[in-house]
CSV table of C-alpha atoms in Angstrom, one decimal:
chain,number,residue,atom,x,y,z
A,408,UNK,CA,0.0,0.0,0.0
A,409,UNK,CA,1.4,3.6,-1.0
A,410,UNK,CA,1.8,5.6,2.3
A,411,UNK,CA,4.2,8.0,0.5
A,412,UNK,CA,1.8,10.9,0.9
A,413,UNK,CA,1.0,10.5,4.9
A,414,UNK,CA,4.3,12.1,5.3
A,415,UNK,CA,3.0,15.6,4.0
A,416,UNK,CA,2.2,18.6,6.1
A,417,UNK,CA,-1.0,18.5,4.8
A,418,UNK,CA,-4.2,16.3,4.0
A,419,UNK,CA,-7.2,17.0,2.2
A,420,UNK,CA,-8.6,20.4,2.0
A,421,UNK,CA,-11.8,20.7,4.3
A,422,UNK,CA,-14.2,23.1,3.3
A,423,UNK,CA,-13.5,26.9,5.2
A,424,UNK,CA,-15.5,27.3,8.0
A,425,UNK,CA,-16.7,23.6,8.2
A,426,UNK,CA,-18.7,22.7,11.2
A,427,UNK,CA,-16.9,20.7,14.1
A,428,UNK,CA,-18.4,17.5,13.0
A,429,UNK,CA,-17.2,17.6,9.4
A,430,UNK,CA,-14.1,18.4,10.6
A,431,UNK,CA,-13.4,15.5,13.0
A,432,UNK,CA,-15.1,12.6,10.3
A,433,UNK,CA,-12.6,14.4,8.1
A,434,UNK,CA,-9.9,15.1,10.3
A,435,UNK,CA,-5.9,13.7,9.5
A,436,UNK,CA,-7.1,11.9,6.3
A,437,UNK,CA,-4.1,11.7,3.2
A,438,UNK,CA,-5.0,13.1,-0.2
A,439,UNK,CA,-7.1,10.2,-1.6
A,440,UNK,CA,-5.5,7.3,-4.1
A,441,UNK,CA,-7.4,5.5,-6.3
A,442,UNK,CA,-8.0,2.0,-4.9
A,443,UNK,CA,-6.5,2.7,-1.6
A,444,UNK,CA,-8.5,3.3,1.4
A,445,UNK,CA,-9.5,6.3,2.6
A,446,UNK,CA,-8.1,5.8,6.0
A,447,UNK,CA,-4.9,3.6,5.8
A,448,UNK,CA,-4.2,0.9,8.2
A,449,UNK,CA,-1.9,0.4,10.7
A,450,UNK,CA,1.7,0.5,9.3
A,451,UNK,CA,3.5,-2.0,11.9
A,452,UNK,CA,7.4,-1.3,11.1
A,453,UNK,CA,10.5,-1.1,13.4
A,454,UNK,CA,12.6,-0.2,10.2
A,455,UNK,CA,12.4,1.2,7.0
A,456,UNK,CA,13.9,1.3,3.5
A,457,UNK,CA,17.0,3.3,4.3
A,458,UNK,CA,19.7,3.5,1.5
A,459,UNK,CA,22.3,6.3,1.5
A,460,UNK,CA,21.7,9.4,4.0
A,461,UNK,CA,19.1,9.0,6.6
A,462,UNK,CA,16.9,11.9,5.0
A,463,UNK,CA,13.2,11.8,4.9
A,464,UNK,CA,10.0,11.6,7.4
A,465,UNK,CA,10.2,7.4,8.1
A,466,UNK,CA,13.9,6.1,9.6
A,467,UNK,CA,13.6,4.1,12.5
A,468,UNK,CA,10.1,3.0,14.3
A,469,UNK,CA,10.6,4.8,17.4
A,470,UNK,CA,11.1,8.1,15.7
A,471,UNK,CA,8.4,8.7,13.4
A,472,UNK,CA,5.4,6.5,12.0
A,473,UNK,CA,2.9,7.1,9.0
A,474,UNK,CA,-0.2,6.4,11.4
A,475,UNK,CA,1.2,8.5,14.0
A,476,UNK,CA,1.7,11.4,11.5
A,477,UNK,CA,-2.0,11.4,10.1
A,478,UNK,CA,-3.6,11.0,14.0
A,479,UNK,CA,-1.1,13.9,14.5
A,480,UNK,CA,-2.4,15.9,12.2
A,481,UNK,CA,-6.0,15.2,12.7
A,482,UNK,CA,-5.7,16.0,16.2
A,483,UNK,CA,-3.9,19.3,15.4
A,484,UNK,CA,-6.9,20.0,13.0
A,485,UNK,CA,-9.2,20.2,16.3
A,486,UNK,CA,-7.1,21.7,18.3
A,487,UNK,CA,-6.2,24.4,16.3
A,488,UNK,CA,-8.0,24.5,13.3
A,489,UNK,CA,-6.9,26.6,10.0
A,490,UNK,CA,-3.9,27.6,11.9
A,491,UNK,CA,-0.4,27.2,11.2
A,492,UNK,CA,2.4,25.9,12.6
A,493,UNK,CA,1.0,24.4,15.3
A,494,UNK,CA,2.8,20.6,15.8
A,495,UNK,CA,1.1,17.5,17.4
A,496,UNK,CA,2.8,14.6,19.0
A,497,UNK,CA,1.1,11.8,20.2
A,498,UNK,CA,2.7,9.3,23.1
A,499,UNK,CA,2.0,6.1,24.6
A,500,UNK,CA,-0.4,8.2,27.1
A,501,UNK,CA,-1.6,10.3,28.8
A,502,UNK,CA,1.0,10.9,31.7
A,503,UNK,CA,3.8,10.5,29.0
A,504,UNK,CA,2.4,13.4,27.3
A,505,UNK,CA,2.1,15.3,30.7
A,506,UNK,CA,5.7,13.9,31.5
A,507,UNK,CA,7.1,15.0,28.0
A,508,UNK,CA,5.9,18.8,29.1
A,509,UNK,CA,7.3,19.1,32.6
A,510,UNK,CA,10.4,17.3,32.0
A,511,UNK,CA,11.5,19.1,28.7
A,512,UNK,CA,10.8,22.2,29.6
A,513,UNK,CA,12.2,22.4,33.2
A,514,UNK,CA,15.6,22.0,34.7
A,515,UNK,CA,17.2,22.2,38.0
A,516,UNK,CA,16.7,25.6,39.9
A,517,UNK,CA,13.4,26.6,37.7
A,518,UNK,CA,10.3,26.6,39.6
A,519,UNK,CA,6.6,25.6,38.1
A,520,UNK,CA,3.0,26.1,39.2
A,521,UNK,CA,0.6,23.2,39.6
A,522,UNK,CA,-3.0,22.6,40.4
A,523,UNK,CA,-3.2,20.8,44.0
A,524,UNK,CA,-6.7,19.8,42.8
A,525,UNK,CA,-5.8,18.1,39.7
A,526,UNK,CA,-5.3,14.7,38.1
A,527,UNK,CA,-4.0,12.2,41.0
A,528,UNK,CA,-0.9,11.2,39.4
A,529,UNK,CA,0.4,15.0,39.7
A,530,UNK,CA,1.5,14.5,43.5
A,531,UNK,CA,4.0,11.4,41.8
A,532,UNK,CA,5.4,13.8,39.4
A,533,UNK,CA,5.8,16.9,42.4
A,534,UNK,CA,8.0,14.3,44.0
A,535,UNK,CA,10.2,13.2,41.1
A,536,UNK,CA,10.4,17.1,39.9
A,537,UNK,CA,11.7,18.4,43.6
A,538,UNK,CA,14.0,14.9,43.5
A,539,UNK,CA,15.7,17.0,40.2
A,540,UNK,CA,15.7,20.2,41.8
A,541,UNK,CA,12.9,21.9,40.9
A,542,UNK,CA,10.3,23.8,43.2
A,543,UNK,CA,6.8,23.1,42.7
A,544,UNK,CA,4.3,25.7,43.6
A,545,UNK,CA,0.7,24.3,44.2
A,546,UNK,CA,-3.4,25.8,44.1
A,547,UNK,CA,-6.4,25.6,44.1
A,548,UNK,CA,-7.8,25.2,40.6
A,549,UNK,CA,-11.0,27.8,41.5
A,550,UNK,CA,-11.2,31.5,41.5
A,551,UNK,CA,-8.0,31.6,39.2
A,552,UNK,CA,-5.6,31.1,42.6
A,553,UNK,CA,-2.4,30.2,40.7
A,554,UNK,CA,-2.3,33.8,39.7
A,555,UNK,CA,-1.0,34.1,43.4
A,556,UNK,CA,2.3,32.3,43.0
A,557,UNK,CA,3.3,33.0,39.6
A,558,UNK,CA,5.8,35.2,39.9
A,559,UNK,CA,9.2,33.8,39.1
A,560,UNK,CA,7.8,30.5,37.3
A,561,UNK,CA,8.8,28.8,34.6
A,562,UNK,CA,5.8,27.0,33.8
A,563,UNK,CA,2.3,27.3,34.9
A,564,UNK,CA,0.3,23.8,34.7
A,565,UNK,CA,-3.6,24.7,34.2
A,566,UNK,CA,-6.3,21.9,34.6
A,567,UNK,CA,-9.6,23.1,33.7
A,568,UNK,CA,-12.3,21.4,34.4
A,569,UNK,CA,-9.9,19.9,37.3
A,570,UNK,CA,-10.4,16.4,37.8
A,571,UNK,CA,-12.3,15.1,39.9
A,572,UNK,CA,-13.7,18.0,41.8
A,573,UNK,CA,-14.8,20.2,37.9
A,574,UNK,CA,-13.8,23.8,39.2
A,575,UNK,CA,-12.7,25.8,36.5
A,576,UNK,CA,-9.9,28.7,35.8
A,577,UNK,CA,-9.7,31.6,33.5
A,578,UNK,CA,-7.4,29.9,30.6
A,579,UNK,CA,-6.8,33.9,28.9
A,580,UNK,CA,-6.7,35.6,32.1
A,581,UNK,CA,-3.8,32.8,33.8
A,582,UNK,CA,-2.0,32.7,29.8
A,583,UNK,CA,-2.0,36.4,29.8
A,584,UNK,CA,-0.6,37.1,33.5
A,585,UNK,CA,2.2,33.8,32.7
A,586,UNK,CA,3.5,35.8,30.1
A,587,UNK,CA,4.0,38.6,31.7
A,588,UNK,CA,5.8,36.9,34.1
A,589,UNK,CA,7.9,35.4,31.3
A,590,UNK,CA,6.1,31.7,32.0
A,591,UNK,CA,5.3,29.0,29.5
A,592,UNK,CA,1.5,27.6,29.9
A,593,UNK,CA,0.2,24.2,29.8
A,594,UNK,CA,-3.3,23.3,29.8
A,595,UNK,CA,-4.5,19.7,30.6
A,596,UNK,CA,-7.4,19.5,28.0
A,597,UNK,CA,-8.7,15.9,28.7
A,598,UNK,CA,-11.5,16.9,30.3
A,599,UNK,CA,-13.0,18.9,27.4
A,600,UNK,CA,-11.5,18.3,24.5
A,601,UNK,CA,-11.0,20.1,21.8
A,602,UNK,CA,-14.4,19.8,21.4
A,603,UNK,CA,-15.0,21.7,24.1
A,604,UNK,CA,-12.4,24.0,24.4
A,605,UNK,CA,-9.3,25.2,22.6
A,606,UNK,CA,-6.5,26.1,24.7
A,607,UNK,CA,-3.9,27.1,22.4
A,608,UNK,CA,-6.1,29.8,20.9
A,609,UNK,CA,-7.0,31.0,24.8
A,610,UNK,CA,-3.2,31.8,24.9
A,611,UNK,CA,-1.8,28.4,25.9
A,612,UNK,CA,1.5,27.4,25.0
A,613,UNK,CA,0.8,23.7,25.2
A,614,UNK,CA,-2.4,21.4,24.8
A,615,UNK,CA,-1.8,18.1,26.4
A,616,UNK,CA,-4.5,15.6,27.4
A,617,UNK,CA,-4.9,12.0,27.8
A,618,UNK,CA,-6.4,10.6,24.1
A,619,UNK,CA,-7.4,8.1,26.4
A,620,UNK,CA,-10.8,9.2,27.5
A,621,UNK,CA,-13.4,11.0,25.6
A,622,UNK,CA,-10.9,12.1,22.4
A,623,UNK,CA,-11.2,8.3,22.1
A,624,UNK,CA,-13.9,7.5,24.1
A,625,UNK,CA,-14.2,3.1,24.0
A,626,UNK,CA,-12.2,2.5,26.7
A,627,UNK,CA,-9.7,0.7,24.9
A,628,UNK,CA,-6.8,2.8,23.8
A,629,UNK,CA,-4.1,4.3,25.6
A,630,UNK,CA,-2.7,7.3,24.3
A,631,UNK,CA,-1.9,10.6,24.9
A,632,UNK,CA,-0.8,14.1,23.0
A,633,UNK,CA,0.8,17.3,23.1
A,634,UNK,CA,0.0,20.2,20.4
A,635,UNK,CA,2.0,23.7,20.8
A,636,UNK,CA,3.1,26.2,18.4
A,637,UNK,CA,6.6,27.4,19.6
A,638,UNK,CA,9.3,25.1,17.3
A,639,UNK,CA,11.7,25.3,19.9
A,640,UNK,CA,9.7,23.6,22.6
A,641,UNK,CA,8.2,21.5,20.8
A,642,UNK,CA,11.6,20.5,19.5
A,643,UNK,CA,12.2,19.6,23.2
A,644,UNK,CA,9.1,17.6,23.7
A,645,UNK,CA,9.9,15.5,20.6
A,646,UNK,CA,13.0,15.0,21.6
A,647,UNK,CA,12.1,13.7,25.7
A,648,UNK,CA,9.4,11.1,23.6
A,649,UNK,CA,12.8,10.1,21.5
A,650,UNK,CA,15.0,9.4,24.5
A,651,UNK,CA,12.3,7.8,26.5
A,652,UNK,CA,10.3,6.1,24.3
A,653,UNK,CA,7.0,6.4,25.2
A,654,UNK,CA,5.3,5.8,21.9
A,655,UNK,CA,2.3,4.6,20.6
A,656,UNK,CA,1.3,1.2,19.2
A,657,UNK,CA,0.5,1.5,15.4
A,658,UNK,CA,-2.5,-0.2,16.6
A,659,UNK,CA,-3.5,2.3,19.0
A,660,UNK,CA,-2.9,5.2,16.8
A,661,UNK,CA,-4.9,3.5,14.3
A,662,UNK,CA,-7.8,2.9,16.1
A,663,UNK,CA,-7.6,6.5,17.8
A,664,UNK,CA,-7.5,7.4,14.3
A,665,UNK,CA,-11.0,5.9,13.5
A,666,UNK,CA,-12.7,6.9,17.0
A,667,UNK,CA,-12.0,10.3,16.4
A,668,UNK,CA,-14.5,10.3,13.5
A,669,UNK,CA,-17.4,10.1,15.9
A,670,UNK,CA,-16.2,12.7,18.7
A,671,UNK,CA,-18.8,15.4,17.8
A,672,UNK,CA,-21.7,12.6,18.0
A,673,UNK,CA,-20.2,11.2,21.6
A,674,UNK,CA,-19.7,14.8,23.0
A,675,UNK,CA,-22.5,16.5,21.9
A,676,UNK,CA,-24.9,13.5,22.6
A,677,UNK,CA,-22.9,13.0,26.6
A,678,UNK,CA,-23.3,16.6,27.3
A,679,UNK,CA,-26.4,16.8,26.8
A,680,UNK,CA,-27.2,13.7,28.8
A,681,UNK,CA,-24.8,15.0,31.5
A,682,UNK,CA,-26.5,18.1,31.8
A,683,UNK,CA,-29.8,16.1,32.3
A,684,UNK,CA,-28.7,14.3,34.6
A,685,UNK,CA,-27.2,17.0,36.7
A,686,UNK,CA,-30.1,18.6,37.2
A,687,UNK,CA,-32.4,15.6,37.9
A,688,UNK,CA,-29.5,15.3,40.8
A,689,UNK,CA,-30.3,18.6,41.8
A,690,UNK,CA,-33.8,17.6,42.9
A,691,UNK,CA,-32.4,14.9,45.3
A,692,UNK,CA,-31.6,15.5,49.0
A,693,UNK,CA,-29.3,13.2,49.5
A,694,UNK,CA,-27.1,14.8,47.0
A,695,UNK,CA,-24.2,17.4,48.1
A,696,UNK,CA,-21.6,19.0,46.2
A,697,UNK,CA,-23.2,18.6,43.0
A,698,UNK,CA,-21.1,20.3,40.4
A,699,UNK,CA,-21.6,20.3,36.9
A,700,UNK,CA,-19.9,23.5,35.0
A,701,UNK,CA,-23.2,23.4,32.3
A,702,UNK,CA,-25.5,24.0,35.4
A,703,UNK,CA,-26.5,27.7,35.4
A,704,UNK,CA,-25.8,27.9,39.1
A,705,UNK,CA,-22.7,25.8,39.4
A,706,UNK,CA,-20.0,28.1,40.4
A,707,UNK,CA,-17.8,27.6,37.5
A,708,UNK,CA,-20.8,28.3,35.3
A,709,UNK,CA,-19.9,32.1,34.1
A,710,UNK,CA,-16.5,31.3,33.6
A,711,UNK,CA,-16.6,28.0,31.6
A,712,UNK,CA,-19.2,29.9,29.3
A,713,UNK,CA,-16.6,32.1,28.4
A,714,UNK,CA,-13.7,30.4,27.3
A,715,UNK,CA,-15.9,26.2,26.5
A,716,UNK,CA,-18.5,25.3,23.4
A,717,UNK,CA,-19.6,22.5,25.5
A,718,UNK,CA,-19.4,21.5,29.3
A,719,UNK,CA,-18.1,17.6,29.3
A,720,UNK,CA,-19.6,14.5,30.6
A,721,UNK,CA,-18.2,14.4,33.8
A,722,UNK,CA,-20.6,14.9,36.7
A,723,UNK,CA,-19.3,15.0,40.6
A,724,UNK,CA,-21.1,14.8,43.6
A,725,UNK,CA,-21.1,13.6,47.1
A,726,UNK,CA,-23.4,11.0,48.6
A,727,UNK,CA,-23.9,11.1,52.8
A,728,UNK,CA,-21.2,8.3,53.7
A,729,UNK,CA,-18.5,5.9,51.7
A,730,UNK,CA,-21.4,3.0,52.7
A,731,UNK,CA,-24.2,4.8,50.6
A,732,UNK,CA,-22.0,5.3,47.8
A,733,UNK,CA,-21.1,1.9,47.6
A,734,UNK,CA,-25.1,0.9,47.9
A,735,UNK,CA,-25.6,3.2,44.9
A,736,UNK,CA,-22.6,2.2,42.8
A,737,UNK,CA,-23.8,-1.6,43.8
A,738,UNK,CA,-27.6,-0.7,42.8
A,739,UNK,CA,-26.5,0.3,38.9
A,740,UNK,CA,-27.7,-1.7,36.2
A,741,UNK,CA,-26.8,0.7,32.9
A,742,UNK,CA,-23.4,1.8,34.6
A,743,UNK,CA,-19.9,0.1,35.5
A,744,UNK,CA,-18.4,0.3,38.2
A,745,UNK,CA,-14.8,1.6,36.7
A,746,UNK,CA,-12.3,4.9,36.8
A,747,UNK,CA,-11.7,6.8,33.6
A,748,UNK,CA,-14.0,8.5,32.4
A,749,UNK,CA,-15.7,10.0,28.7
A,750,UNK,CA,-16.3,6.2,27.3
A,751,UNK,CA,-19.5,5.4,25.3
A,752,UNK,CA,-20.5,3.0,28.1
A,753,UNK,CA,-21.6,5.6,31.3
A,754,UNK,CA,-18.9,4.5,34.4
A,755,UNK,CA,-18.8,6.1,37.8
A,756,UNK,CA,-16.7,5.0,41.2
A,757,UNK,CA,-16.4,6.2,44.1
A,758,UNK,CA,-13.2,8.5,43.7
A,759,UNK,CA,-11.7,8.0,47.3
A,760,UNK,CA,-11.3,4.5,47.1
A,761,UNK,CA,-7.8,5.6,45.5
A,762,UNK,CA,-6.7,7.7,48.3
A,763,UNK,CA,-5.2,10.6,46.0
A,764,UNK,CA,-8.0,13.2,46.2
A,765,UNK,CA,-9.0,15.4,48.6
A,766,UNK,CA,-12.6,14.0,48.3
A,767,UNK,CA,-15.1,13.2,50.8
A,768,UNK,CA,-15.8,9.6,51.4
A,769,UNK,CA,-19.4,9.4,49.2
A,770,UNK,CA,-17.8,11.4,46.4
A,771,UNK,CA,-19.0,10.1,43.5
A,772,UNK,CA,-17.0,10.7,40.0
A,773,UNK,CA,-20.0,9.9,37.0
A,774,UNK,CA,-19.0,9.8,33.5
A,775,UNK,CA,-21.8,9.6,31.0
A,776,UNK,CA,-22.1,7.8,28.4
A,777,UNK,CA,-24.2,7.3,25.1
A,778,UNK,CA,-27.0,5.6,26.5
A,779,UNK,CA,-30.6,7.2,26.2
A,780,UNK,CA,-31.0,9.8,28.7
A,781,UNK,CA,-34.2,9.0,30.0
A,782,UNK,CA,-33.0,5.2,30.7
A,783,UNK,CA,-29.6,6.7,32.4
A,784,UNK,CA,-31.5,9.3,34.3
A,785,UNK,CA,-33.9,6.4,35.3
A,786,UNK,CA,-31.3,4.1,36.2
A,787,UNK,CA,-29.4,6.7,38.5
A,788,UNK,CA,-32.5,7.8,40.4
A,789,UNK,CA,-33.7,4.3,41.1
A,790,UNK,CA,-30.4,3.2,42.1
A,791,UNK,CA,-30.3,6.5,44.5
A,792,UNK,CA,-33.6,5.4,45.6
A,793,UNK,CA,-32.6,1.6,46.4
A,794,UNK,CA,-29.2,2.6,48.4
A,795,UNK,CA,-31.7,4.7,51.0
A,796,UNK,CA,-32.3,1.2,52.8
């Protein structure tokens, strides 16, 4: 099969000013070959043809791969569309992409800002940064509070919505202030995708999320990516995935590839759902902490509006004790009892259980799927209804 275009900076034009949905079925796809299909399969290849000078995209498997460079592309198509040079490099997942970031960018003596609401894993990586000399700077993701310790930075680490607990941050007001202060900015897009918000045209430096969740959204991919428009650190974070390796199977890019096709359908169709379902939760007294950044009241509400196109399908709340939770989780019949989250099959856990969040007890973490609304929103309040006893 002829992959000799998948190399090219470019694919096929997409009509200006498509909508988001023609854009992600058309997203990353070569120019079209007679007989060939329109998306190519896996190319599974530790070596290629390599006579003379080692010139051109494909040398050596760990380097560079023609599936990796069309999923590159089509995820630098959502993240940033119709602009150039912006680069996209995908990893093995999404903590190798978050890794790539911090550990390219920073040495010994710099200091960087993180959320100390975020994912769980970023307490591992504080440790192994301060291990290489570097001081980490933590706060809360709400009411912009990172603005507080910026000064001096070298990077500033944004999470919006955080994870678990859904606050959100000002992405232009935090980009704009970093600056400033001379800081690079990285935003942890995972949560809403590009779908839902665009960080590199809020002022980002970096978009990096885990591909794992809703950008693939089946629950059975790993993967991970970072998009950024500076050459130079980019440069940096291409060369930390060359000395450590953390690439993608040809497999998993592939089928990444494919899933992204249906992104608009999953998102628009979970958001909706998640909305629903938030404020059927709303109506329930044994509920606390409800958040939900699409809910008019949530706190995050005026703030996400400005800077998301849609609000996720993450929901969070707290149920009266870690016993009741468990009842509820138990009492589920549409919904699996898993972490992750932004799969077409609706999951939800109870988020302490890993002992990395600052959560109570009953808080609940519910990702929504692509079920029918009314037979998820059933499900949930029956379930609520059952644990009572």
């Amino acid at each position: 099969m002829n992959h000799s275009t998948t190399g090219a900076s470019h694919g096929p034009t997409q009509p200006e000013g498509a909508g988001e949905g023609t854009r992600a079925v058309r997203a990353g796809l070569p120019e079209p070959v007679k007989h060939e299909p329109t998306l190519p399969g896996p190319v599974f290849a530790a070596h290629f043809h390599l006579p003379g000078d080692p010139t051109g995209p494909y040398t050596y498997g760990r380097d560079e791969n023609p599936t990796w460079t069309l999923l590159e592309r089509a995820i630098g198509e959502l993240e940033a569309p119709g602009q150039d040079g912006v680069e996209t490099l995908v990893f093995a997942s999404g903590m190798a992409a978050i890794s790539s970031v911090l550990f390219s960018q920073l040495r010994t003596g710099d200091a960087v800002v993180l959320p100390n609401d975020g994912y769980q894993a970023l307490p591992l990586v504080r440790t192994q940064l301060e291990a290489y000399g570097i001081e980490v700077r933590t706060a809360p993701t709400g009411g912009d509070a990172q603005l507080e310790v910026l000064d001096g930075a070298k990077l500033l680490w944004i999470e919006t919505p955080s994870n678990p607990g859904l606050d959100v941050c000002d992405v232009r007001r935090l980009a704009e202030a970093a600056h400033a202060r001379g800081a690079l900015v990285a935003v942890d897009n995972t949560l809403a995708t590009p779908l839902g918000q665009r960080p590199l045209e809020l002022g980002a430096d970096f978009a990096v999320a885990s591909g794992t969740k809703q950008l693939t959204g089946h629950g059975d991919v790993l993967l991970g990516y970072v998009s950024g428009r500076d050459a130079e650190a980019m440069a940096a974070v291409r060369r930390w995935r060359k000395i450590v390796g953390a690439i993608p199977g040809p497999m998993e890019a592939w089928l990444a590839h494919r899933s992204i096709a249906t992104l608009q359908l999953r998102v628009d169709r979970q958001s909706a759902t998640a909305l629903a379902l938030a404020q059927a939760l709303r109506e329930r007294p044994e509920v606390t902490g409800l958040r939900y950044p699409g809910l008019p009241d949530d706190p995050s509400h005026k703030v996400a509006s400005q800077q998301m196109r849609r609000y996720g399908c993450v929901v969070s709340f707290t149920l009266p004790t870690r016993a009741r939770a468990d009842r509820f989780l138990d009492a589920l019949r549409l919904v699996d009892d898993a972490t992750s989250f932004g799969g077409v099959r609706s999951t939800a856990e109870r988020r302490g259980r890993w002992g990395g969040d600052a959560v109570p007890e009953g808080f609940i973490r519910f990702s929504v799927g692509a079920e029918d609304p009314e037979d998820l929103v059933a499900d949930v309040l029956r379930a609520l209804a059952e644990s009572a006893v």
